[in-house]
Coordinates of C-alpha atoms and ligand atoms in Angstrom, one line a residue:
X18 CA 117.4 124.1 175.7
X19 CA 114.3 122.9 173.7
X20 CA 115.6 124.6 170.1
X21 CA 119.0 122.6 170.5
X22 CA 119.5 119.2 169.1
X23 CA 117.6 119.5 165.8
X24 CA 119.7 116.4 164.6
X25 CA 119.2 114.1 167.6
X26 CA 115.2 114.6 168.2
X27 CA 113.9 115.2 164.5
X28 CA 110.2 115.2 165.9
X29 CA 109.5 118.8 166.7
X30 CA 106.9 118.3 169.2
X31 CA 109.4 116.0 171.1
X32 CA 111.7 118.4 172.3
X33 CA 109.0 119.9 174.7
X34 CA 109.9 116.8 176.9
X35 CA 113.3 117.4 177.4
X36 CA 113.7 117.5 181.0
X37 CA 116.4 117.0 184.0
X38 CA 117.1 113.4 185.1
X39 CA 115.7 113.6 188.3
X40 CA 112.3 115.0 187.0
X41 CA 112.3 111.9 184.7
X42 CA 113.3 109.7 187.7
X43 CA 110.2 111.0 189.1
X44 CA 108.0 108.9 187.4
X45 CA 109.4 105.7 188.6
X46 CA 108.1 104.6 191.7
X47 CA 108.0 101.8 194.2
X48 CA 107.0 98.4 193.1
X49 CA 107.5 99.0 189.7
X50 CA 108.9 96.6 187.1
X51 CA 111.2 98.9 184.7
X52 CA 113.0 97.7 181.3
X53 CA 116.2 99.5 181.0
X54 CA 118.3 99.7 177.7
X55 CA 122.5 98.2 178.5
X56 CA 124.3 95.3 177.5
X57 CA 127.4 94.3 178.6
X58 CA 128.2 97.8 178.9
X59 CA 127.0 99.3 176.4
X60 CA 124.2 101.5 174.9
X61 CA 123.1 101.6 178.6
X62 CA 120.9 104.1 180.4
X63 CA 123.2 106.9 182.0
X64 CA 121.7 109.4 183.9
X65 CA 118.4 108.5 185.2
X66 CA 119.1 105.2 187.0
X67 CA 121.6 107.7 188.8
X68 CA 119.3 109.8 189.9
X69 CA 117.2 107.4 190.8
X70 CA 119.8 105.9 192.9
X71 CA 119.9 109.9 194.2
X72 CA 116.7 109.9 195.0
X73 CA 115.9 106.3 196.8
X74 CA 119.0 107.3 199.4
X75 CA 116.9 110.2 200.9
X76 CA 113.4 108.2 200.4
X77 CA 113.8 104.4 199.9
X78 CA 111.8 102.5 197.0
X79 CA 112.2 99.4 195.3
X80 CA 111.9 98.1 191.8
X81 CA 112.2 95.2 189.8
X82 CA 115.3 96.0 187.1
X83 CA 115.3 93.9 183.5
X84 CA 118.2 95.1 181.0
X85 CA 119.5 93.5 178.0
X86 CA 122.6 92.2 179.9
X87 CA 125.4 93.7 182.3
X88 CA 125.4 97.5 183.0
X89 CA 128.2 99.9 183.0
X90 CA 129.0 103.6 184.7
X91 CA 128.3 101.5 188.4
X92 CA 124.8 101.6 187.6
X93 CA 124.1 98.1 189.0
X94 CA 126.8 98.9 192.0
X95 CA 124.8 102.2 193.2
X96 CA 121.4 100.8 192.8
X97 CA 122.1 98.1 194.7
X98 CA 123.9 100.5 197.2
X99 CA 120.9 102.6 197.4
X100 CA 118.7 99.2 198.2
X101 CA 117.1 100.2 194.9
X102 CA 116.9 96.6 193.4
X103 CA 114.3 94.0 194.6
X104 CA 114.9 91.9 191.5
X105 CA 116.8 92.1 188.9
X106 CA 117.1 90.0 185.5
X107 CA 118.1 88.6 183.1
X108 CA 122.4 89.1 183.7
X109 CA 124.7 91.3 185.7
X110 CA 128.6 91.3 186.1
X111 CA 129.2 93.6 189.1
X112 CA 130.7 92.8 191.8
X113 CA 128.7 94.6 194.7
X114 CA 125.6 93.4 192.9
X115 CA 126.6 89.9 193.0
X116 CA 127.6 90.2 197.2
X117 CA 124.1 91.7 197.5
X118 CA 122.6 88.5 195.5
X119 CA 124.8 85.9 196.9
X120 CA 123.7 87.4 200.7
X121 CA 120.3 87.0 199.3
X122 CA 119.3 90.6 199.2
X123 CA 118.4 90.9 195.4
X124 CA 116.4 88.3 194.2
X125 CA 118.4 87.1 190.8
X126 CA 116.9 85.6 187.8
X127 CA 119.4 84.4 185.7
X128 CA 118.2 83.7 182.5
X129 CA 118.7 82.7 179.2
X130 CA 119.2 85.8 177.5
X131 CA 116.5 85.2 174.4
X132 CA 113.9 84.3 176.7
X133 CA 113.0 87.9 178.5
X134 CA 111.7 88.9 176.1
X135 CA 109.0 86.1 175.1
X136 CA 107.9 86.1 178.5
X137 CA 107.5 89.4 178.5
X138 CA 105.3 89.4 175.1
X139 CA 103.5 86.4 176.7
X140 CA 103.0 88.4 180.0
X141 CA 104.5 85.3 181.9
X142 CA 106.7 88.2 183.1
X143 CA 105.8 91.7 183.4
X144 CA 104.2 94.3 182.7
X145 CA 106.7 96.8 182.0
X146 CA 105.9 100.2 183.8
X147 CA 108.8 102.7 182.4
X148 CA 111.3 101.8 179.5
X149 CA 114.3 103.7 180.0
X150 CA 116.5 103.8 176.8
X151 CA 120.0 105.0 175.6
X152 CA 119.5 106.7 172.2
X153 CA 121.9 108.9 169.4
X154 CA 118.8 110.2 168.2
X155 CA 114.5 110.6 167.6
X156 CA 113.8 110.3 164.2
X157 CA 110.8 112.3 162.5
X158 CA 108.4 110.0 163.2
X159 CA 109.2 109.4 166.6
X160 CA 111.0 106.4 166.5
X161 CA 114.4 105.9 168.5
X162 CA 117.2 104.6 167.2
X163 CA 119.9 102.7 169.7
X164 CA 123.3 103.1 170.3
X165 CA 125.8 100.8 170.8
X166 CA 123.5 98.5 171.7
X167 CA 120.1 97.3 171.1
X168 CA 119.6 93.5 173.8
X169 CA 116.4 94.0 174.5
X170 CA 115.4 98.2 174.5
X171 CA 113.0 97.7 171.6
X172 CA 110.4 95.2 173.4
X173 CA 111.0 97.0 176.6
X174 CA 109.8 100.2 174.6
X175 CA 107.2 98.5 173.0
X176 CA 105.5 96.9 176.0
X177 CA 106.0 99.6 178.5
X178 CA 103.3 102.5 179.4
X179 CA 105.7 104.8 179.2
X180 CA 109.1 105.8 177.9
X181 CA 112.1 107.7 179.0
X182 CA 114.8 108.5 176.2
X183 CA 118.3 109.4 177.2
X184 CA 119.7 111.1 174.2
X185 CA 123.7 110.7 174.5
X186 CA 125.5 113.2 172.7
X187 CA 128.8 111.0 172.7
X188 CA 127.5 108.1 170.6
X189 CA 128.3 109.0 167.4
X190 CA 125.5 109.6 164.6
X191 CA 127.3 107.2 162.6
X192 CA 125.8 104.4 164.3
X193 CA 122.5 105.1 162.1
X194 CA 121.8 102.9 160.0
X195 CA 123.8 99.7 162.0
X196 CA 121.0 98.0 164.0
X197 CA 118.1 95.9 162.2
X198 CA 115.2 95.2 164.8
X199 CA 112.9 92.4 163.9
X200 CA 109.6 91.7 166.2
X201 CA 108.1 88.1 165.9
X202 CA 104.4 88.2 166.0
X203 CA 102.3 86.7 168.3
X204 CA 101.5 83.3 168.3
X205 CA 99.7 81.5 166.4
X206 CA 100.5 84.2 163.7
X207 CA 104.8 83.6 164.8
X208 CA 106.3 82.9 161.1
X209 CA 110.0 81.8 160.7
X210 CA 112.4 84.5 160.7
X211 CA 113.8 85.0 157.9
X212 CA 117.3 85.5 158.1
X213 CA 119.3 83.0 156.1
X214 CA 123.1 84.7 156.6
X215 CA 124.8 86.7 159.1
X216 CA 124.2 89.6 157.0
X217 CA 120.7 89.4 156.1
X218 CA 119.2 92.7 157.2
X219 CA 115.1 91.8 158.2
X220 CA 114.3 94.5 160.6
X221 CA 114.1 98.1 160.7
X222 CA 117.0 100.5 161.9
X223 CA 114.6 102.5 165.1
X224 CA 112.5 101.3 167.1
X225 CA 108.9 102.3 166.0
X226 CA 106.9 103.3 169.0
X227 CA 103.7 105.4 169.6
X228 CA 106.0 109.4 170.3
X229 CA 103.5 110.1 173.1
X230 CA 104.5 107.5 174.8
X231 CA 107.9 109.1 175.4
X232 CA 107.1 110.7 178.6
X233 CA 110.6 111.9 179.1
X234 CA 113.6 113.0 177.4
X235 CA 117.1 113.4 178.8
X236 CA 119.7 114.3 177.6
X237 CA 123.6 113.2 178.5
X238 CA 127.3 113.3 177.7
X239 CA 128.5 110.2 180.0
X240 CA 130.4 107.6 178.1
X241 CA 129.9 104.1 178.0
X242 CA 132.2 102.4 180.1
X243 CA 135.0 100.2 178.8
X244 CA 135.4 96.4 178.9
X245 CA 138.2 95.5 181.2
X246 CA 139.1 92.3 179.5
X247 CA 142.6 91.3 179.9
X248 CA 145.1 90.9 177.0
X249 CA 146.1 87.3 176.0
X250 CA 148.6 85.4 177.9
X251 CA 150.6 82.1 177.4
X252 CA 147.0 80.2 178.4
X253 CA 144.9 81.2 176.2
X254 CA 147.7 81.0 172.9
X255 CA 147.4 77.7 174.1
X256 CA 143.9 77.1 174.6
X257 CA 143.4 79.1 170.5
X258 CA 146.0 77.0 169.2
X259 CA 144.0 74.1 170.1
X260 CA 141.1 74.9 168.5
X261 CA 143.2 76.2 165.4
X262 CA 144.3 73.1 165.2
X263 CA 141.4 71.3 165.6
X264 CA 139.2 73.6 163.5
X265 CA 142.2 72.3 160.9
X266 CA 141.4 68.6 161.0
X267 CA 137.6 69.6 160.7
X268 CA 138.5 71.0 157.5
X269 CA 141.2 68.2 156.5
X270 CA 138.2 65.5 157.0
X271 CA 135.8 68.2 155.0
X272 CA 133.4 68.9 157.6
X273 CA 134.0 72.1 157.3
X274 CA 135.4 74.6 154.8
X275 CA 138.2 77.4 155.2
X276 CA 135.7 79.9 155.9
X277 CA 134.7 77.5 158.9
X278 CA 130.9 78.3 160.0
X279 CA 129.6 81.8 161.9
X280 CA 131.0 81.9 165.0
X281 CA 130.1 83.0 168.7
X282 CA 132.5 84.0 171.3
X283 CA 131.4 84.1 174.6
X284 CA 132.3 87.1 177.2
X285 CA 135.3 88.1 179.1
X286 CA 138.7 87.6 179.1
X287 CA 139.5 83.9 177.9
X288 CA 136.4 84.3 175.0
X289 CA 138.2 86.8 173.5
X290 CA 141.6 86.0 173.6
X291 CA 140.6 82.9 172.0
X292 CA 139.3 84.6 168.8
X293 CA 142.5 86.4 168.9
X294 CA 144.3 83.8 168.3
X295 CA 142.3 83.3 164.8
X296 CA 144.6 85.9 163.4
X297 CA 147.1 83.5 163.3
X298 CA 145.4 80.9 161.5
X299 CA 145.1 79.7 157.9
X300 CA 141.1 80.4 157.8
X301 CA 139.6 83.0 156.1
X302 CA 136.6 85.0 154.9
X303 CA 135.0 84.2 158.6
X304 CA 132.0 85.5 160.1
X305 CA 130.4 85.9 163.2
X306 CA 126.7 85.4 164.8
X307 CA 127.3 86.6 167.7
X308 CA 126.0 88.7 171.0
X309 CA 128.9 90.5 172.1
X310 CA 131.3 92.1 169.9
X311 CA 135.0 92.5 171.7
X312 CA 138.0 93.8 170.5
X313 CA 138.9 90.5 168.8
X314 CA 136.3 91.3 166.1
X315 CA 137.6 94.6 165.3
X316 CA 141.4 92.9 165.3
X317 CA 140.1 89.8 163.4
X318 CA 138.3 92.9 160.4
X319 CA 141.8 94.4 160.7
X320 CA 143.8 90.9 160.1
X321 CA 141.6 90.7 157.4
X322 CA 140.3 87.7 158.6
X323 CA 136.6 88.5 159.3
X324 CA 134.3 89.2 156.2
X325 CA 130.9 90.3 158.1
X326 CA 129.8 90.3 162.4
X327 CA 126.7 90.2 163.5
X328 CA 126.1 90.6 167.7
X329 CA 123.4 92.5 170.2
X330 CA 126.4 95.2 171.4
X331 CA 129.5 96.4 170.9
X332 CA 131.7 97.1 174.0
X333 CA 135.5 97.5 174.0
X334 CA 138.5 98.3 175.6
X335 CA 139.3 102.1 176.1
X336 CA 141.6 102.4 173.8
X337 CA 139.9 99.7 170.6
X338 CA 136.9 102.1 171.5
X339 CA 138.6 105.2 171.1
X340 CA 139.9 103.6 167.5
X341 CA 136.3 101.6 166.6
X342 CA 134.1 104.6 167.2
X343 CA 136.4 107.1 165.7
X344 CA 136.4 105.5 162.6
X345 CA 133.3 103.6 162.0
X346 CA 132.4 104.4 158.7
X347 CA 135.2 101.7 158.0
X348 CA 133.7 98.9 159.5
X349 CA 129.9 100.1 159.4
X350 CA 129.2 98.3 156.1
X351 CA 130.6 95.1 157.9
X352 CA 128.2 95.0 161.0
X353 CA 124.6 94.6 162.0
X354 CA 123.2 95.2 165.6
X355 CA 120.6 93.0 166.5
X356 CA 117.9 92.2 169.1
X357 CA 119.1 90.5 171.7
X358 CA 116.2 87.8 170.8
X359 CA 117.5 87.8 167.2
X360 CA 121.2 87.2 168.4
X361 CA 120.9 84.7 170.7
X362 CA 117.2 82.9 168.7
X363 CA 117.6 78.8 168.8
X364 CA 116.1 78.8 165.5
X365 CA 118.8 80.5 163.6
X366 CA 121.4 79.4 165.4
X367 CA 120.5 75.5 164.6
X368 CA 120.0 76.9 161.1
X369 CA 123.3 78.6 160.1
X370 CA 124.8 75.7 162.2
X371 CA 126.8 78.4 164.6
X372 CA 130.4 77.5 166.3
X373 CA 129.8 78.2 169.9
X374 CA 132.5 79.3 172.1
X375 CA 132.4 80.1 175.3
X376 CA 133.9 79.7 179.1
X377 CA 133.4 77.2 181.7
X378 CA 134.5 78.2 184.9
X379 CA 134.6 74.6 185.7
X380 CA 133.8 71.2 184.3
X381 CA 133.6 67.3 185.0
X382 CA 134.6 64.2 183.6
X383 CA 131.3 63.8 182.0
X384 CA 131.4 67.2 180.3
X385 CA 129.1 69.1 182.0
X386 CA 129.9 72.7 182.3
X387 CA 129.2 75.2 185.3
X388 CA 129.6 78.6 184.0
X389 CA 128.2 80.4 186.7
X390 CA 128.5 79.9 190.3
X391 CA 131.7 79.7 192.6
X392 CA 131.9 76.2 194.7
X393 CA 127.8 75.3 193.5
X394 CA 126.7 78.4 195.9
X395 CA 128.1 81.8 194.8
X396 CA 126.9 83.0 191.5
X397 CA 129.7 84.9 189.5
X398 CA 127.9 86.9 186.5
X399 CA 125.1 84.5 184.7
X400 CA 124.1 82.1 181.7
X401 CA 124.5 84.7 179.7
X402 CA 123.7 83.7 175.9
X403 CA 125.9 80.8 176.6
X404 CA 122.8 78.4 176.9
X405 CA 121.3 79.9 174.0
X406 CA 124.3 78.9 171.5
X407 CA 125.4 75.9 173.3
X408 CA 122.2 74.0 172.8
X409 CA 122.0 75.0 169.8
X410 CA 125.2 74.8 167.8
X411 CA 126.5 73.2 165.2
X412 CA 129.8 72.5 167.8
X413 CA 129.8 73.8 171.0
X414 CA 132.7 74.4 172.7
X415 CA 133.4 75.1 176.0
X416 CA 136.9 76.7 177.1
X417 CA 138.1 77.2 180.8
X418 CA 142.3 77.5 181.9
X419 CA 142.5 73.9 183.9
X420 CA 143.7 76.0 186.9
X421 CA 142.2 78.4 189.0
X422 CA 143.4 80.2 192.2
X423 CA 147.4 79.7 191.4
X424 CA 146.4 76.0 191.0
X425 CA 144.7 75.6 193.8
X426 CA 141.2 74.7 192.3
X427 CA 141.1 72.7 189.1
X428 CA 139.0 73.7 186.4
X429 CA 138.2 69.8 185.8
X430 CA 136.9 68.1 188.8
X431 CA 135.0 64.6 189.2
X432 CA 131.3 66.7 189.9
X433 CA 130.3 70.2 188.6
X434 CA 129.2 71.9 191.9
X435 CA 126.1 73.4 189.6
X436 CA 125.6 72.4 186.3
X437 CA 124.4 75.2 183.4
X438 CA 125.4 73.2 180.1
X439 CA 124.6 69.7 180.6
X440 CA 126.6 66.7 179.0
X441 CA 124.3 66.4 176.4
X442 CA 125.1 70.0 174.9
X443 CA 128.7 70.0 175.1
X444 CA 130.7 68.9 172.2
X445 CA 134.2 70.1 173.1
X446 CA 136.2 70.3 176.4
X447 CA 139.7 72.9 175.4
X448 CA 142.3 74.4 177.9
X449 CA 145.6 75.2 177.5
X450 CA 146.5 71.6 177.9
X451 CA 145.0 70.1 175.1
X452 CA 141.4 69.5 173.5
X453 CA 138.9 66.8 174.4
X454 CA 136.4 65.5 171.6
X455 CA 133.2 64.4 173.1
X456 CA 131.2 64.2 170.1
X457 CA 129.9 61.0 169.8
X458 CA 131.2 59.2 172.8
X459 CA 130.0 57.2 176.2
X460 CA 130.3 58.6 179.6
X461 CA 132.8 56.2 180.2
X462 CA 135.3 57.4 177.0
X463 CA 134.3 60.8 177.9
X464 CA 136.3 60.6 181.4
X465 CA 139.3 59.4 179.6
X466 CA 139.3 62.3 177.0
X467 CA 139.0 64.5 179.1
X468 CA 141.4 64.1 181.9
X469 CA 143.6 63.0 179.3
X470 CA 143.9 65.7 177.0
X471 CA 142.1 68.8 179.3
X472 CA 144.0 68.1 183.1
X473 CA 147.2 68.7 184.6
X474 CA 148.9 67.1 187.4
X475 CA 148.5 66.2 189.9
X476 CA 144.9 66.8 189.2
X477 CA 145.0 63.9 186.1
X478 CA 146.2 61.4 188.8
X479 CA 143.8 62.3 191.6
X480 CA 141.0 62.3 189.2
X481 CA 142.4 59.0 187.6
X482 CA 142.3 57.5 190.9
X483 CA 138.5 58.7 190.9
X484 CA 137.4 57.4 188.2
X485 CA 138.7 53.8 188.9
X486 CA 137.1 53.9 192.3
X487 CA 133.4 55.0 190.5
X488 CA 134.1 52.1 188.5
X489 CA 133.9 49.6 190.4
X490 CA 130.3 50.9 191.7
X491 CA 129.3 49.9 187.7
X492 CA 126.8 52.3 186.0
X493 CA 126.1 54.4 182.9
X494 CA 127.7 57.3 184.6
X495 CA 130.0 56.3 187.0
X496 CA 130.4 58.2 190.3
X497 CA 131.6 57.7 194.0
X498 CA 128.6 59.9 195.1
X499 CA 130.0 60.5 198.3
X500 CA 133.4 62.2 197.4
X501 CA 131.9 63.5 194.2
X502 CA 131.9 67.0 195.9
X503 CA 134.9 66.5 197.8
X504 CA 137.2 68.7 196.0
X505 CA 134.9 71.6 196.5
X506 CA 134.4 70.9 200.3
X507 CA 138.7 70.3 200.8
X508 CA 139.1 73.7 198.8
X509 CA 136.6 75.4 201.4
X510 CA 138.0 73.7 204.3
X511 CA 141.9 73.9 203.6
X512 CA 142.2 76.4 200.7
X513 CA 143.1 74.2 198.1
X514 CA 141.6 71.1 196.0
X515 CA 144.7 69.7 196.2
X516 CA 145.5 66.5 198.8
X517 CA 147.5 67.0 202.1
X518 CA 151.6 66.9 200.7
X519 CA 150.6 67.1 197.2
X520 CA 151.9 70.3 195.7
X521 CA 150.9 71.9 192.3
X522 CA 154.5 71.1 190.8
X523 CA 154.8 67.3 191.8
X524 CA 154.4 64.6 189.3
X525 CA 153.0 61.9 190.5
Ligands
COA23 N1 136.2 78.1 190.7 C1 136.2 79.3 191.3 N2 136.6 80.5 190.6 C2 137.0 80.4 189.4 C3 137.1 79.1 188.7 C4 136.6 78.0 189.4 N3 136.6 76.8 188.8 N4 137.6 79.3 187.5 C5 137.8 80.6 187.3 N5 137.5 81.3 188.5 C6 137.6 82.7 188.8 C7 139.0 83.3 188.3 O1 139.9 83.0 189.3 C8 138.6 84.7 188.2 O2 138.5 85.3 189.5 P1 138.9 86.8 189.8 O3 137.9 87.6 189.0 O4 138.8 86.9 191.3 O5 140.3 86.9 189.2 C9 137.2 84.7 187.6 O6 136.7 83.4 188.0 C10 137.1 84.9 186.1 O7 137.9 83.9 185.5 P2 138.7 84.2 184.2 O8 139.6 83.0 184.0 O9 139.4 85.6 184.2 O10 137.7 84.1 183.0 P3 136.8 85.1 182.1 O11 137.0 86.6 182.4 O12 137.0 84.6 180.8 O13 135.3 84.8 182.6 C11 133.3 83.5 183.1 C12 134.8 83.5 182.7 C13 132.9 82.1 183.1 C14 133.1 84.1 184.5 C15 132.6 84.4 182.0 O14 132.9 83.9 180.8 C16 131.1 84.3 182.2 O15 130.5 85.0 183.1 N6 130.4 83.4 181.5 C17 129.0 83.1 181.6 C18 128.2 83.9 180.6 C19 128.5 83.6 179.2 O16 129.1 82.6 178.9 N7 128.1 84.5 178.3 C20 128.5 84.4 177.0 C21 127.3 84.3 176.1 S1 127.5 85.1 174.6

């Protein structure tokens, strides 16, 4: 086994520490903290999670888990199942994960996805015991070079004692060459970073780490797993045309130019069908900054509507993936993979003045924006980069449907149940109604955007109604504080948001 894979681990000496998963498993043990490569499924850590997960249902131990973002291959599902996870940050989308957390099980940090890392450099968080990293390959020198993703493997490698390498025999070699990891100093020696355009390249393509302190190599043929984003529907046309138009006027006034600015998409379904819908618009020569790359980046390349992306990962559906990675060499020259840090950093996002889109799961009058719990309590997946962009950009917008639950929750209700983008950073309201402009007005005016142009009936007239009752209380930002939840609480009491003999297709 040790003379085979010449081209993937180029150090000689390395291949001595090829070994099975659950050997490498073995040196993870209870208490630790352990940085594992993975973001939004991809360029995760395969096989030895698993077999840690193995190991922990015949002799229980618990860890604290930090990744770039969301895992694939179940990982998060049968850690948690295994009772594996004491804590676990900074993002996860799975849904047995999230019962575990929202029972209180798993102690959550959700957190803005630059900021891991800092704390970790700063040791407000940490140490990091075992790195456990996804890899297409060792290069002479020891250093390892990512696959589909980087978030935040090469500080986790950095800082940790030790390192476990999973090589993956799937991800193409081709990926070489794509990522670009940049390190800031330590403070007081921090300097700016130097990246001026999406393209700029500033980093190195491996991550440069000390070789004996790769304690472990494994080796793997699982797959990442695919994104299971659903295709575009008559809602989200809507909610792109919207911002297509929009984006238009920008341009008509000459705030912007044809080539807009870099944009960011958000995750999941609505993110992406959104950028989608770019296709079909008169810009051109675009680029992203971005943190995940979806299909709509490969379709908007195709369209030839995207000059250059630049994002943390890459994950796609099964069949864009199957396309993507089989012919890369077409769209290498056009992509950077970038610390997760890098990607998601405040300071270049304020300086190439980034459009920020991404999803509210609900939002008020006001324009604040909850993007991550379920009625205030229940997270769903986490901040994400959303809070990174969103402060940061040169627009952010914020996109949600206006209906949930076949209409039985509105997207737009009179008080966010939890609050994750604040008035203050939000700049545009969009669902498939219409769009609401905030930039540059009052609470007051705010209210009347929004339910004008974002809210469907009979939600506009109930929250109508609402706002003319807060206003007679007077103040800044007016508010009946006492029914100010009260949608939330009639949708957990009766099922619906909507009042007693009001139905979804009345107009009122
Ligand atoms: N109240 C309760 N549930 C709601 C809701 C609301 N106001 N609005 C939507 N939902 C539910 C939907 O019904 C759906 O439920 P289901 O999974 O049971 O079908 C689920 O939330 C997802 O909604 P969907 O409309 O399919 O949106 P999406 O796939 O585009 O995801 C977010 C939306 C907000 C969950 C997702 O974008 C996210 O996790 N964002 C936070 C992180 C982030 O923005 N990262 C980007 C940084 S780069």
């Amino acid at each position: 086994m040790h003379d085979q894979h010449h081209d993937r681990i180029r150090l000689p000496a390395l291949r001595e520490r090829i070994t099975t998963a659950t050997e490498a498993a073995a040196l993870i043990q209870d208490g630790m903290t352990i940085g594992m490569s993975g973001f939004t499924k991809s360029g995760d850590a395969k096989e030895v999670p698993l077999a840690m997960a193995e190991r922990a249902r015949q002799s229980p131990f618990r860890i604290t888990l930090m990744t770039g973002a969301s895992l694939g291959n179940d990982v998060d599902k049968l850690l948690t199942e295994a009772g594996v996870l004491a804590r676990r940050l900074p993002f996860q989308a799975d849904p047995v994960l999230r019962a575990a957390i929202n029972r209180g099980e798993v102690m959550y940090v959700d957190q803005h996805l630059s900021e891991t890392v800092e704390m970790l450099r700063t040791r407000q968080l940490g140490p990091i015991d075992v790195a456990i990293i996804e890899a297409i390959a060792i290069t002479e020198t020891g250093a390892i070079i990512p696959s589909t993703s980087i978030g935040n493997s090469a500080s986790f490698a950095i800082l940790a004692d030790k390192v476990i390498v999973e090589i993956n025999l799937n991800q193409s070699l081709e990926l070489e060459g794509l990522h670009d990891i940049f390190i800031p100093k330590h403070r007081p020696q921090r300097e700016p970073m130097p990246l001026m355009t999406p393209h700029d390249r500033v980093g190195t393509t491996a991550i440069h780490i000390p070789p004996e302190k790769i304690a472990a190599i494994v080796i793997t043929e699982r797959n990442d797993s695919s994104s299971t984003i659903l295709p575009p529907d008559a809602d989200t046309d809507a909610i792109a045309a919207h911002l297509v138009n929009f984006f238009n006027e920008e341009v008509r006034l000459g705030r912007l130019t044809n080539s807009l600015l870099p944009l960011q998409a958000g995750i999941g379904t609505i993110a992406n069908a959104v950028m989608t819908g770019f296709i079909d618009s008169p810009f051109e020569h675009l680029t992203m900054y971005s943190e995940v790359l979806q299909d709509s980046t490969f379709d908007l390349f195709d369209a030839g509507k995207l000059d250059f992306a630049s994002g943390s990962s890459i994950t796609l559906s099964a069949d864009k993936g199957k396309q993507v990675f089989g012919e890369l060499a077409r769209y290498k020259e056009r992509l950077v993979l970038r610390p997760q840090e890098v990607s998601n950093h405040p300071e270049i996002i304020r300086r190439l003045g980034i459009i920020a889109i991404n999803t509210a799961l609900e939002a008020d009058i006001y324009g604040n924006v909850n993007s991550t719990h379920t009625l205030g309590t229940h997270v769903m997946n986490g901040i994400g980069g959303s809070g990174d962009f969103a402060r940061n950009a040169y627009l952010a917008v914020f996109a949600t449907k206006s209906l949930a639950k076949e209409g039985k929750i509105s997207s737009i209700v009179p008080m966010v149940s939890h609050v994750d983008h604040n008035e203050h950073d939000v700049d545009i309201l969009v669902t498939e109604v219409g769009l609401a402009d905030l930039r540059g007005l009052a609470p007051r005016e705010r209210a009347t955007v929004i339910i004008d142009n974002c809210v469907a009936e009979p939600y506009r007239h109930m929250l109508r109604e609402y706002v003319a009752e807060a206003a007679k209380r007077g103040g800044h930002t007016p508010h009946v504080l006492e029914k100010a939840l009260s949608w939330h609480t009639r949708y957990r009491d009766t099922g619906t948001m909507l009042l007693p003999r009001v139905t979804l297709a009345a107009t009122i």
